[in-house]
Amino acid sequence: MRISYNWLRRYIDLDASIEEVAQKLTSLGLEVESIEHLGRIFDGFYVGEVLDVQKHPNADRLRLCSVRVSVSDYPLRIVCGAPNVAAGQKVIVGTVGATVPKNQHDPNGNPFVLTKATIRGVESFGMICSEKELGIGEDSSGIKVLAADAKVGTPLAEYLGVNDTALEIGITPNRPDCLSHIGIARDLAAAYNTKYIKPIYNRFENKNINISTLATVNVKNTTDCPRYTACIIQNVEVKESPEWLKQLLNAAGLRPINNVVDATNFVMLEYGQPLHAFDYEHLAQHAIVVKSAERGEKFTSLDGKVHELSGNELMICDGERSVAIGGVMGGANSEISISTNTVLLEAAYFSPVSVRKTAKRLGISTDASFRFERGIDPNITVEASERAANLIAELSGGVVVSGLIDIYPQKIVPKIISLRVARVNAMLGTTLSAKQIKDFLESIEIGITAGKDSNLFECSVPTFRPDIEQEIDLIEEVARLFGYDNIENKTSSEVMFSAPDQHERQITAIRTWCESNGLNEVLTNSLIDSPTAKLFGNEIVAVKNPLSVELESLRPSLLSTMLQTVAHNYNHGMSRLQLFEIGTVFSAATEKNRSGYVEGYVEKNNIGICLSGEINMQSWHEKQRVVDIFDLKGLVMSLLRGIGLDNSVLIYYNASTSLTEMTIGVEINNTYAGFIGKVKPELLKKVKIDHDVFFAELDLDVLTKFHAVKTYKGFSKFPTVVRDISFIVKKSVTVADIEILIKKSGGERITAVTLFDLFEGQALGEGMKSVAFSLKINSHEKTMTDAEIDVMITTIVQSVTKTFDATLRSV
Amino acid sequence: MLDQKISELQSEIERILPAIADNDALEKFRIEFLSRSGKLASLYEELKAVPGDQKPVYGQKINTFKKSVETQFESLKASLQSSSASQKIDIDITLPGRERPKGTRHPITQTLEHMKSIFVSMGFGIVYGPEIEDDYHNFEALNFAPNHPARDMQDTFFVKDDIVLRTHTTPVQVRVMKNRPLPLRVIMPGRVYRNEAVSARSNYFFHQVDGLYVDKHVTFADLKGTLVTFAKNFYGSDIQYRFRPSYFPFTEPSLEMDITCFLCKGKGCRICKHTGWLEVLGAGMVHPNVLRNCGHDPEKVSGYAFGMGVDRISLLRYGIDDIRIFFENDLRFLNQF
Ligand SMILES: [Zn+2]
């Protein structure tokens, strides 16, 4: 909320600087977000007197003026082009260094700083200003001439009476009592241990007429409208508000409209009570009926918008039709106009829930609805209404009809809440005395009576504090008034042992591995467009109120957003992309969920790895090439080895997905962990990538679950023998199958089988390839003889040649 | 004939070899004498002309000669190499080294890992919860009454009427308080969502860390002590800080913590909106209603909770002025971290 400091000081004497007061407000939980000195834009502008005017020697339309801006100092020479400048005038002078708010010669009217200027060969030491240049009027035809009695040397802000300061205060939703100047004065008074004063004003009552002869009020829905009051002001003249009122409203950020509306706004910002003024003559049968809207009813509000009503809105009606949306906005059909003579003034207490629902449904938020939603004081109504009625009368020359209609069937009374002194100290970690606590609470008008013993208070909470509902809320008030900074920073709480758990350590290990191996971590959007999401399956989770169709569905995989990242980087000239992301993917659950999640949805924490473009950094020593599937396969295998899953990984090759080709499945301890593949061209086309992209996505829960502390296995004391063998086989025979067969037929003494050469060529024959393996052979029992090894190799060769129809190339 | 050739070659080599002082000359020698088409190889060609019965004898001679030249060549090569290691020779050591590619952790991850490590050292465990959350955990159990204006503070994405994308990590507090034994001291990092237009200052998703401590006799003073310890570790021991009363439905009393702007040192600048202060976290004592909703008796136990935004803190930490750059993942950005 924006408040005026001058306005605030109508209710409280403050013997402190604005900055100190702002700090105090902040420490009370009323955070001052900005301080704006409104007169500061006029710094460097003064009232001056034109002593003498002469022709400019080099320009017909310019004059040389001698202008006095200080009684004690020499006059300034100012070159001026205004046609109306004349000796003897009191004018507004901008001195060197001042910022002129609006440049008349700039189409955008941007501000500019005055400097000592040479104009057609003559030095000029300032500027005589028009009202447009200062933003205080529209006239730009010539300089502003002030009244003859204006005092030379007066700073312009002071001359204009603009000496106010606006404070922007962040009021949290629990403090509706501070949505007014009096409310803020009340909290400040408590903090400064002083008093605040409510406004004192003149009354303009006409005792000869009673309101009961002029109007009726009938509240049919007392749930949504627990209190409704009306009073009437006659013989009003609707006109512009006086300067003081316009200045205060402007300072508080409200645009002045006319004296009647301004008076209601003023009292709203004064007491926090929203008010509405109806043109009495436009109320059919001079009646007010408060009831729910008709279903399908159309209503035109003050701002000219037409609303179709659902029937749940609380409406203020006259004898025939709706005239206002209760607590939200008035209607065009009864608004105050220049011809209004009699005003019916509404001050009511509407139920917060009802106003909130209506305002939300209609998409309207007004100063009134904002306050009603948060809960105003139901017992301030009459006081605020009388204040506003008399102010309207004062400003418009009218009179207030005697009497006030007040429909308040069920009085809302202060809550009584018990407070234990010991509890206060137990929650806050303080050692406050009963007396201190009592003083704090009484300072914000909470009534205290002693309970059974001196350590128990019965607290009566004023109705302007709807947020205080239970003991803990009173404890917060004590803490707030004692000052958060006065509560100890205790660090002696019991030490608890903690270390990152298995899951956390594995995730860190994975990140560290990826980072150390040259991958860049990315974090991408969680929401994608639905057509793309559906490519991944039908169990898509979509949001009902997306920001745009591009951000409608929760990602079922990390692939599509990682591809966007790849596309972005290609578009910005990058050529080597090696990325990983750890993030959540979502789907609708078809089976029973894991516990800890919302029924019907599955969330998985996945790692996505993406390789595309060049494999190496550009260098002098390595030949460049683009990545292929074996780079990614090797990277994934190395990662899994790197995090200790070397013995439990199974790769299989019939994994099919709709998004990748050459797809390889990965299992860890017989649990599916994810896949590795080449992204299908259709998918790449969608994001306009014309390079191959290789992608792997693995379930982190599986990757972190199977980590186990390793058990040492003894190694052989006997030498290892290396033998190479190569075969020519059909291309359709897979290396994996040959490897498996070599291990099987060679038995456990084969400790490693490594493919070290692979080629195809005319010489081998059509459709054939040569594969060469290096075998490591070792026994735990003895040094193997050449003869034994030869027997083993022969067995292997026979087995491979027979099974795969292979030819031995060399041994 | 062949004998003469061998002895000619031998004397030629004896003349040349001792004068060789660098690798170029050595290589020249190798090509001239020892390569496949070199002078020694040509001796074998001449062998063809030798009468059959003498072939083995001459073959043996050539072999022996060749072996001896090779031995001399190898020893000279070795001595040249060892002397080149000590002498300044023809390798340009200003050539770039063969570097390993540098990977990066995302700056938001780095901030989060820093936070986690501090809290872990203070005795907090780490737990996670779902991003698709029900109204009960996201709002109701946290004391957000239906139709309360506090719900407006958090523009919400709805999956169904009562299923939302969590607007904060605080619902994880409810889950742990319901499911884990006391005492409880955990932090809860994760991604959260707000239905807000994307701009330089706000994104529709961001990352938070919530913290929770529930035990007997936990006080507001303990909360303040914990937050100060964290802030001094994370932001530096010389920072100034202040606590302001604030409001969250799920804590009471509630506070917000500000630290002096580390850009202007409190003098006021654009980043701190000229206040000299930066808001870094919100916190408070767990509201008795929330404790009750989670099955705990607020008369017997109490607790504190806090929450902070990882993205916002990362912006400040790295001097970034547009939050969107975090999720563009431009390598020119990522490679700076
Ligand atoms: Zn700053």
Coordinates of C-alpha atoms in Angstrom, one line a residue, chain B residues 2-335:
Chain B
L2 CA 80.1 -58.7 -53.5
D3 CA 82.9 -58.7 -51.0
Q4 CA 84.2 -55.5 -52.5
K5 CA 80.8 -53.9 -52.4
I6 CA 80.4 -54.8 -48.8
S7 CA 83.7 -53.3 -47.9
E8 CA 83.0 -50.1 -49.9
L9 CA 79.8 -49.7 -48.1
Q10 CA 81.4 -50.4 -44.8
S11 CA 84.0 -47.7 -45.2
E12 CA 81.4 -45.3 -46.5
I13 CA 79.3 -45.9 -43.4
E14 CA 82.3 -45.7 -41.1
R15 CA 83.0 -42.3 -42.6
I16 CA 79.4 -40.9 -42.4
L17 CA 78.1 -42.4 -39.2
P18 CA 80.4 -40.7 -36.6
A19 CA 79.6 -37.3 -38.1
I20 CA 75.8 -37.6 -37.7
A21 CA 74.7 -35.1 -34.9
D22 CA 71.0 -34.7 -35.4
N23 CA 67.8 -36.5 -36.2
D24 CA 67.5 -35.2 -39.7
A25 CA 70.9 -36.5 -40.7
L26 CA 70.1 -39.8 -38.9
E27 CA 66.9 -40.2 -40.8
K28 CA 68.7 -39.4 -44.1
F29 CA 71.2 -42.1 -43.2
R30 CA 68.4 -44.6 -42.4
I31 CA 66.7 -44.0 -45.8
E32 CA 70.0 -44.1 -47.7
F33 CA 71.3 -47.3 -46.1
L34 CA 68.7 -49.2 -44.1
S35 CA 65.3 -48.6 -45.8
R36 CA 63.7 -51.2 -48.0
S37 CA 65.1 -49.6 -51.1
G38 CA 68.4 -48.6 -49.4
K39 CA 72.0 -49.5 -50.2
L40 CA 72.0 -52.5 -47.8
A41 CA 68.9 -53.9 -49.3
S42 CA 70.4 -53.7 -52.7
L43 CA 73.1 -56.1 -51.5
Y44 CA 70.4 -58.8 -51.4
E45 CA 69.7 -58.0 -55.0
E46 CA 73.3 -58.7 -55.9
L47 CA 73.1 -62.0 -54.0
K48 CA 71.0 -63.3 -56.9
A49 CA 74.0 -63.1 -59.1
V50 CA 76.2 -65.2 -56.8
P51 CA 76.6 -68.9 -57.8
G52 CA 74.2 -71.1 -55.9
D53 CA 76.7 -73.0 -53.7
Q54 CA 78.1 -69.7 -52.3
K55 CA 74.7 -68.1 -51.6
P56 CA 74.4 -69.2 -48.0
V57 CA 77.9 -67.9 -47.2
Y58 CA 77.3 -64.5 -48.8
G59 CA 73.8 -64.4 -47.3
Q60 CA 75.3 -64.9 -43.9
K61 CA 77.9 -62.2 -44.6
I62 CA 75.3 -59.6 -45.7
N63 CA 73.1 -60.5 -42.7
T64 CA 76.0 -60.0 -40.3
F65 CA 77.0 -56.7 -41.9
K66 CA 73.4 -55.4 -41.8
K67 CA 73.0 -56.4 -38.2
S68 CA 76.2 -54.5 -37.3
V69 CA 75.1 -51.4 -39.1
E70 CA 71.6 -51.6 -37.5
T71 CA 73.2 -51.9 -34.1
Q72 CA 75.4 -48.9 -34.7
F73 CA 72.4 -47.0 -36.0
E74 CA 70.2 -47.8 -33.0
S75 CA 72.9 -46.9 -30.5
L76 CA 73.5 -43.6 -32.3
K77 CA 69.7 -43.0 -32.3
A78 CA 69.5 -43.6 -28.6
S79 CA 72.4 -41.3 -27.8
L80 CA 70.9 -38.6 -29.9
Q81 CA 67.6 -38.9 -28.1
S82 CA 69.1 -38.8 -24.7
S83 CA 71.2 -35.7 -25.6
S84 CA 68.1 -34.1 -27.2
A85 CA 66.3 -34.4 -23.9
S86 CA 68.9 -32.2 -22.3
Q87 CA 69.6 -30.0 -25.2
K88 CA 67.3 -27.4 -26.7
I89 CA 66.1 -29.0 -29.9
D90 CA 63.3 -28.9 -32.4
I91 CA 60.1 -29.6 -30.3
D92 CA 57.9 -26.5 -29.9
I93 CA 56.8 -26.9 -26.3
T94 CA 54.5 -23.9 -26.7
L95 CA 52.2 -26.3 -28.6
P96 CA 49.0 -26.6 -26.6
G97 CA 48.9 -29.5 -24.2
R98 CA 46.4 -32.3 -24.9
E99 CA 43.6 -31.1 -22.6
R100 CA 40.6 -33.0 -21.4
P101 CA 37.3 -31.3 -22.2
K102 CA 35.9 -29.3 -19.3
G103 CA 32.4 -30.1 -18.2
T104 CA 30.2 -27.8 -16.0
R105 CA 27.6 -28.1 -13.3
H106 CA 24.7 -25.8 -13.8
P107 CA 25.0 -22.7 -11.7
I108 CA 21.7 -23.4 -10.0
T109 CA 23.0 -26.9 -9.1
Q110 CA 26.2 -25.3 -7.7
T111 CA 24.2 -22.9 -5.5
L112 CA 22.0 -25.8 -4.3
E113 CA 24.9 -28.0 -3.6
H114 CA 26.5 -25.3 -1.6
M115 CA 23.3 -24.9 0.5
K116 CA 23.0 -28.6 0.9
S117 CA 26.5 -29.0 2.2
I118 CA 26.0 -26.3 4.8
F119 CA 22.8 -27.8 6.1
V120 CA 24.1 -31.3 6.1
S121 CA 27.0 -30.1 8.2
M122 CA 24.5 -28.6 10.6
G123 CA 22.7 -32.0 11.0
F124 CA 20.0 -31.7 8.4
G125 CA 19.1 -34.7 6.2
I126 CA 17.8 -34.3 2.6
V127 CA 14.4 -35.5 1.5
Y128 CA 12.4 -35.0 -1.7
G129 CA 8.7 -35.0 -2.6
P130 CA 6.5 -35.0 -5.6
E131 CA 6.0 -32.0 -8.0
I132 CA 2.5 -33.1 -8.9
E133 CA 0.8 -32.4 -5.5
D134 CA -2.7 -32.5 -4.2
D135 CA -4.5 -29.5 -2.7
Y136 CA -4.4 -31.0 0.7
H137 CA -0.6 -31.1 0.9
N138 CA 0.1 -27.9 -1.1
F139 CA -2.5 -25.8 0.7
E140 CA -5.0 -27.2 3.1
A141 CA -2.7 -29.0 5.5
L142 CA -0.5 -25.9 5.4
N143 CA -3.3 -23.8 6.9
F144 CA -4.3 -22.1 3.6
A145 CA -8.1 -21.8 4.1
P146 CA -10.1 -22.3 1.0
N147 CA -10.8 -18.8 -0.5
H148 CA -8.1 -17.2 1.6
P149 CA -6.3 -14.3 0.0
A150 CA -3.0 -15.9 0.9
R151 CA -3.7 -18.3 -2.0
D152 CA -3.4 -15.4 -4.3
M153 CA 0.3 -15.1 -3.3
Q154 CA 0.8 -18.3 -5.3
D155 CA -0.7 -18.4 -8.7
T156 CA -1.3 -22.0 -9.3
F157 CA -1.2 -24.5 -12.2
F158 CA -4.0 -27.0 -11.9
V159 CA -3.9 -30.5 -13.3
K160 CA -7.3 -31.2 -11.8
D161 CA -9.5 -29.2 -9.5
D162 CA -7.7 -30.7 -6.5
I163 CA -4.4 -31.6 -8.1
V164 CA -1.8 -28.9 -8.7
L165 CA 1.8 -28.4 -9.7
R166 CA 3.3 -27.6 -6.3
T167 CA 3.7 -23.9 -5.7
H168 CA 6.4 -24.4 -3.1
T169 CA 8.5 -27.2 -1.5
T170 CA 6.6 -26.8 1.8
P171 CA 4.2 -29.7 1.1
V172 CA 7.1 -32.0 1.6
Q173 CA 7.1 -30.8 5.2
V174 CA 3.7 -32.2 5.6
R175 CA 4.8 -35.5 4.1
V176 CA 7.8 -35.9 6.3
M177 CA 6.0 -34.8 9.5
K178 CA 3.4 -37.4 8.8
N179 CA 5.7 -40.3 7.8
R180 CA 8.9 -39.9 9.8
P181 CA 9.6 -40.2 13.5
L182 CA 10.6 -37.2 15.5
P183 CA 13.0 -35.5 16.1
L184 CA 13.1 -34.4 12.5
R185 CA 15.7 -32.2 10.9
V186 CA 15.6 -32.1 7.1
I187 CA 15.9 -29.9 4.1
M188 CA 13.7 -30.4 1.1
P189 CA 15.0 -29.1 -2.2
G190 CA 13.1 -29.2 -5.5
R191 CA 11.4 -27.5 -8.5
V192 CA 8.2 -25.5 -8.0
Y193 CA 5.7 -23.9 -10.3
R194 CA 3.8 -20.6 -10.5
N195 CA 1.4 -19.6 -13.1
E196 CA 3.1 -16.3 -13.9
A197 CA 4.1 -14.7 -17.1
V198 CA 7.7 -15.3 -17.9
S199 CA 9.9 -12.2 -17.7
A200 CA 13.5 -11.3 -16.9
R201 CA 12.6 -11.3 -13.2
S202 CA 10.2 -14.3 -12.9
N203 CA 9.9 -17.7 -14.5
Y204 CA 7.0 -20.1 -14.3
F205 CA 9.2 -22.7 -12.5
F206 CA 12.0 -22.2 -10.1
H207 CA 13.8 -24.1 -7.4
Q208 CA 13.4 -23.9 -3.6
V209 CA 14.9 -25.3 -0.5
D210 CA 12.6 -25.8 2.5
G211 CA 14.0 -26.7 5.9
L212 CA 12.2 -28.2 8.9
Y213 CA 13.2 -29.0 12.5
V214 CA 10.6 -30.5 14.8
D215 CA 11.4 -31.7 18.3
K216 CA 10.7 -30.9 21.9
H217 CA 11.4 -27.4 23.0
V218 CA 12.3 -25.9 19.6
T219 CA 12.2 -22.1 19.9
F220 CA 12.2 -19.0 17.7
A221 CA 15.6 -18.3 19.1
D222 CA 16.9 -21.6 17.7
L223 CA 15.4 -20.7 14.4
K224 CA 17.2 -17.3 14.3
G225 CA 20.5 -19.0 15.4
T226 CA 20.2 -21.6 12.6
L227 CA 19.5 -18.9 10.0
V228 CA 22.3 -16.7 11.1
T229 CA 24.7 -19.7 11.0
F230 CA 23.6 -20.6 7.5
A231 CA 23.7 -17.0 6.2
K232 CA 27.2 -16.4 7.6
N233 CA 28.5 -19.6 6.0
F234 CA 26.8 -19.1 2.7
Y235 CA 27.1 -15.3 2.2
G236 CA 30.2 -14.7 4.2
S237 CA 30.9 -14.0 7.9
D238 CA 31.0 -10.3 7.5
I239 CA 27.4 -9.8 6.3
Q240 CA 24.9 -7.7 8.1
Y241 CA 21.4 -9.1 8.5
R242 CA 18.0 -8.2 9.8
F243 CA 14.8 -10.1 10.6
R244 CA 11.4 -8.7 9.8
P245 CA 8.0 -10.0 10.9
S246 CA 6.1 -11.4 7.9
Y247 CA 3.3 -13.7 7.1
F248 CA 3.0 -17.2 5.9
P249 CA -0.1 -19.3 6.6
F250 CA 1.9 -22.3 7.8
T251 CA 4.2 -20.5 10.3
E252 CA 3.5 -18.3 13.3
P253 CA 5.4 -16.2 14.2
S254 CA 6.8 -15.7 10.7
L255 CA 9.8 -13.8 9.6
E256 CA 11.7 -12.7 6.6
M257 CA 15.5 -12.4 6.6
D258 CA 17.3 -9.6 4.7
I259 CA 21.0 -9.3 4.3
T260 CA 22.9 -6.3 3.2
C261 CA 23.1 -6.0 -0.5
F262 CA 26.4 -7.5 -1.5
L263 CA 26.6 -5.3 -4.6
C264 CA 26.3 -1.9 -3.0
K265 CA 27.2 -3.0 0.6
G266 CA 23.9 -1.4 1.8
K267 CA 24.2 2.0 0.1
G268 CA 21.3 1.2 -2.2
C269 CA 21.4 0.2 -5.9
R270 CA 19.2 -1.1 -8.6
I271 CA 19.5 -4.8 -7.5
C272 CA 18.3 -4.0 -4.0
K273 CA 15.7 -1.5 -5.2
H274 CA 17.7 1.2 -3.4
T275 CA 16.9 -0.2 0.0
G276 CA 20.4 -1.6 0.7
W277 CA 18.8 -4.9 1.7
L278 CA 18.2 -8.2 -0.1
E279 CA 15.5 -10.5 1.0
V280 CA 17.0 -14.0 1.2
L281 CA 14.6 -16.3 3.0
G282 CA 11.3 -16.7 4.8
A283 CA 10.8 -18.7 8.0
G284 CA 8.8 -19.1 11.1
M285 CA 7.6 -21.5 13.8
V286 CA 5.5 -24.3 12.4
H287 CA 1.9 -23.2 12.9
P288 CA 0.1 -25.3 15.6
N289 CA -2.6 -26.1 13.0
V290 CA 0.0 -27.6 10.7
L291 CA 1.5 -29.7 13.5
R292 CA -2.0 -30.9 14.4
N293 CA -2.8 -31.7 10.7
C294 CA 0.4 -33.8 10.6
G295 CA -0.5 -35.7 13.7
H296 CA 1.6 -33.9 16.3
D297 CA 0.4 -32.3 19.5
P298 CA 1.6 -28.7 19.5
E299 CA 1.6 -28.7 23.3
K300 CA 4.3 -31.4 23.3
V301 CA 6.4 -30.6 20.3
S302 CA 7.3 -27.5 18.4
G303 CA 9.3 -26.8 15.3
Y304 CA 10.6 -24.2 12.9
A305 CA 10.6 -24.1 9.1
F306 CA 12.2 -22.0 6.5
G307 CA 12.4 -21.7 2.7
M308 CA 14.5 -20.0 0.2
G309 CA 14.6 -19.5 -3.6
V310 CA 17.6 -21.1 -5.3
D311 CA 17.2 -19.3 -8.6
R312 CA 16.8 -15.8 -7.1
I313 CA 19.8 -16.3 -4.9
S314 CA 21.8 -17.6 -7.9
L315 CA 20.9 -14.4 -9.8
L316 CA 22.4 -12.3 -7.0
R317 CA 25.4 -14.6 -6.5
Y318 CA 26.5 -14.6 -10.1
G319 CA 25.4 -11.1 -11.0
I320 CA 22.9 -12.3 -13.6
D321 CA 20.1 -9.9 -14.5
D322 CA 17.7 -12.1 -16.5
I323 CA 16.4 -15.3 -14.9
R324 CA 15.6 -16.8 -18.3
I325 CA 19.2 -17.3 -19.2
F326 CA 19.4 -20.1 -16.7
F327 CA 17.1 -22.3 -18.8
E328 CA 18.3 -21.3 -22.2
N329 CA 21.4 -23.5 -21.5
D330 CA 23.5 -21.6 -24.0
L331 CA 27.0 -23.1 -23.8
R332 CA 28.5 -19.6 -23.8
F333 CA 26.7 -19.2 -20.5
L334 CA 27.2 -22.6 -19.0
N335 CA 30.9 -22.7 -19.8

